[in-house]
Short mmCIF file of C-alpha atoms and ligand atoms in Angstrom, two decimals:
data_model
loop_
_atom_site.label_atom_id
_atom_site.label_comp_id
_atom_site.label_asym_id
_atom_site.label_seq_id
_atom_site.Cartn_x
_atom_site.Cartn_y
_atom_site.Cartn_z
CA UNK F 1 -6.39 -4.12 -19.53
CA UNK F 2 -9.29 -2.21 -19.48
CA UNK F 3 -9.23 -2.64 -15.73
CA UNK F 4 -6.50 -0.26 -16.05
CA UNK F 5 -8.65 2.61 -16.81
CA UNK F 6 -11.93 1.87 -15.58
CA UNK F 7 -11.22 1.10 -11.84
CA UNK F 8 -9.07 4.56 -11.10
CA UNK F 9 -10.43 4.12 -7.53
CA UNK F 10 -9.03 0.82 -6.71
CA UNK F 11 -5.31 1.30 -6.20
CA UNK F 12 -4.73 -2.16 -4.55
CA UNK F 13 -6.88 -3.61 -7.99
CA UNK F 14 -4.73 -1.59 -10.52
CA UNK F 15 -1.08 -2.50 -8.74
CA UNK F 16 -1.91 -6.17 -8.80
CA UNK F 17 -3.16 -6.08 -12.35
CA UNK F 18 -0.24 -4.30 -13.27
CA UNK F 19 2.11 -6.49 -11.68
CA UNK F 20 0.60 -9.62 -13.04
CA UNK F 21 0.32 -7.72 -17.13
CA UNK F 22 4.20 -7.14 -16.58
CA UNK F 23 4.98 -10.66 -15.42
CA UNK F 24 2.67 -12.09 -18.30
CA UNK F 25 4.58 -9.96 -20.72
CA UNK F 26 7.83 -11.30 -19.35
CA UNK F 27 6.47 -14.64 -20.24
CA UNK F 28 5.69 -14.07 -23.38
CA UNK F 29 9.06 -12.72 -24.10
CA UNK F 30 10.70 -15.84 -22.48
CA UNK F 31 8.94 -17.82 -24.64
CA UNK F 32 9.50 -16.05 -28.03
CA UNK F 33 13.30 -16.35 -26.71
CA UNK F 34 12.94 -20.16 -26.27
CA UNK F 35 11.37 -20.39 -29.68
CA UNK F 36 13.54 -18.74 -31.70
CA UNK F 37 16.43 -20.75 -29.79
CA UNK F 38 14.72 -23.88 -31.00
CA UNK F 39 13.82 -22.57 -34.64
CA UNK F 40 10.50 -22.71 -33.70
CA UNK F 41 8.30 -20.00 -36.22
CA UNK F 42 6.03 -17.82 -34.33
CA UNK F 43 2.33 -18.19 -35.42
CA UNK F 44 -0.78 -16.52 -34.42
CA UNK F 45 -3.27 -18.44 -32.72
CA UNK F 46 -6.96 -17.22 -32.27
CA UNK F 47 -8.44 -16.67 -28.43
CA UNK F 48 -9.46 -19.88 -26.52
CA UNK F 49 -13.05 -20.44 -27.10
CA UNK F 50 -13.11 -21.30 -23.29
CA UNK F 51 -12.52 -18.12 -22.20
CA UNK F 52 -14.99 -16.99 -24.58
CA UNK F 53 -17.41 -19.45 -23.44
CA UNK F 54 -16.61 -18.16 -19.62
CA UNK F 55 -17.24 -14.62 -20.52
CA UNK F 56 -20.72 -15.01 -21.86
CA UNK F 57 -21.90 -15.31 -18.59
CA UNK F 58 -20.45 -12.14 -17.38
CA UNK F 59 -23.16 -10.39 -15.42
CA UNK F 60 -23.83 -6.42 -16.49
CA UNK F 61 -23.01 -4.16 -13.62
CA UNK F 62 -20.45 -3.56 -11.18
CA UNK F 63 -19.37 -4.82 -8.72
CA UNK F 64 -21.09 -8.06 -10.08
CA UNK F 65 -19.01 -7.61 -13.61
CA UNK F 66 -15.96 -7.10 -12.13
CA UNK F 67 -16.39 -10.26 -9.94
CA UNK F 68 -17.07 -12.55 -12.64
CA UNK F 69 -13.98 -11.00 -14.86
CA UNK F 70 -11.80 -11.56 -11.92
CA UNK F 71 -13.27 -14.92 -11.20
CA UNK F 72 -12.74 -15.92 -15.04
CA UNK F 73 -9.14 -14.82 -14.66
CA UNK F 74 -8.77 -16.55 -11.95
CA UNK F 75 -10.33 -20.02 -13.90
CA UNK F 76 -7.93 -19.28 -16.97
CA UNK F 77 -4.89 -19.26 -14.89
CA UNK F 78 -5.79 -22.47 -12.97
CA UNK F 79 -6.24 -23.70 -16.85
CA UNK F 80 -2.71 -22.72 -17.31
CA UNK F 81 -1.18 -24.03 -14.30
CA UNK F 82 -2.95 -27.14 -14.51
CA UNK F 83 -1.78 -27.69 -18.53
CA UNK F 84 2.01 -26.89 -18.00
CA UNK F 85 2.02 -29.39 -14.86
CA UNK F 86 0.93 -31.93 -17.41
CA UNK F 87 3.37 -31.33 -19.52
CA UNK F 88 6.50 -31.07 -17.66
CA UNK F 89 7.03 -34.57 -17.75
CA UNK F 90 6.98 -34.84 -21.10
CA UNK F 91 9.70 -32.25 -21.47
CA UNK F 92 13.24 -31.69 -22.13
CA UNK F 93 15.44 -30.11 -18.91
CA UNK F 94 15.54 -26.73 -20.21
CA UNK F 95 11.98 -26.23 -20.74
CA UNK F 96 10.40 -28.54 -17.82
CA UNK F 97 12.45 -25.95 -15.68
CA UNK F 98 10.70 -22.93 -17.66
CA UNK F 99 7.23 -24.60 -17.58
CA UNK F 100 7.96 -24.99 -13.56
CA UNK F 101 8.58 -21.53 -13.40
CA UNK F 102 5.00 -21.09 -15.14
CA UNK F 103 3.19 -23.36 -13.01
CA UNK F 104 4.26 -21.20 -9.83
CA UNK F 105 2.93 -17.83 -11.70
CA UNK F 106 -0.04 -19.04 -12.74
CA UNK F 107 -1.00 -20.53 -9.32
CA UNK F 108 0.08 -17.42 -8.03
CA UNK F 109 -2.09 -15.53 -10.65
CA UNK F 110 -4.84 -17.67 -9.92
CA UNK F 111 -4.87 -16.71 -6.40
CA UNK F 112 -4.00 -13.04 -7.00
CA UNK F 113 -7.42 -12.92 -9.01
CA UNK F 114 -9.56 -14.72 -6.39
CA UNK F 115 -8.27 -12.40 -3.66
CA UNK F 116 -9.53 -9.44 -5.99
CA UNK F 117 -12.75 -10.94 -6.65
CA UNK F 118 -13.24 -11.62 -2.75
CA UNK F 119 -12.28 -7.63 -2.24
CA UNK F 120 -15.27 -6.68 -3.76
CA UNK F 121 -18.01 -7.68 -1.78
CA UNK F 122 -18.88 -8.48 1.43
CA UNK F 123 -20.95 -11.49 0.54
CA UNK F 124 -19.11 -15.09 -0.22
CA UNK F 125 -18.32 -15.49 -3.82
CA UNK F 126 -18.12 -19.40 -3.70
CA UNK F 127 -21.18 -19.92 -5.27
CA UNK F 128 -20.34 -17.48 -8.01
CA UNK F 129 -17.03 -19.23 -8.25
CA UNK F 130 -18.82 -22.75 -8.53
CA UNK F 131 -21.39 -21.60 -11.09
CA UNK F 132 -18.41 -20.12 -13.51
CA UNK F 133 -16.27 -23.90 -12.84
CA UNK F 134 -19.15 -25.66 -13.95
FE1 FE2 E 201 -0.84 -15.87 -15.57
#
């Protein structure tokens, strides 16, 4: 969310990130409702070490730092997409349907993050994507 405060000169970035945040919050509410309907208690989970490990490689200054933040966002979305897709065959119809919508959204978020990262520079970011993906 700090992106929304730091990059006031990038309306497209702000608009995309705002849409994405709204969609993530909607998913959160949908998950909580599904859990409630199934009698599953909400529990706090600690942040994933995977994301923390990726953020350790953030470069210090913009635009490189922002590019890294966006690439890392893309990788996290791609990972969610893959994990949700793997789970679908093991879910009941209601959950499978919901997870299929999540897979679509996460795939779109992955593409949005990469688009935003590419818009930060005239240079290719492919090498940086490969570095962060390794
Ligand atoms: Fe997402």
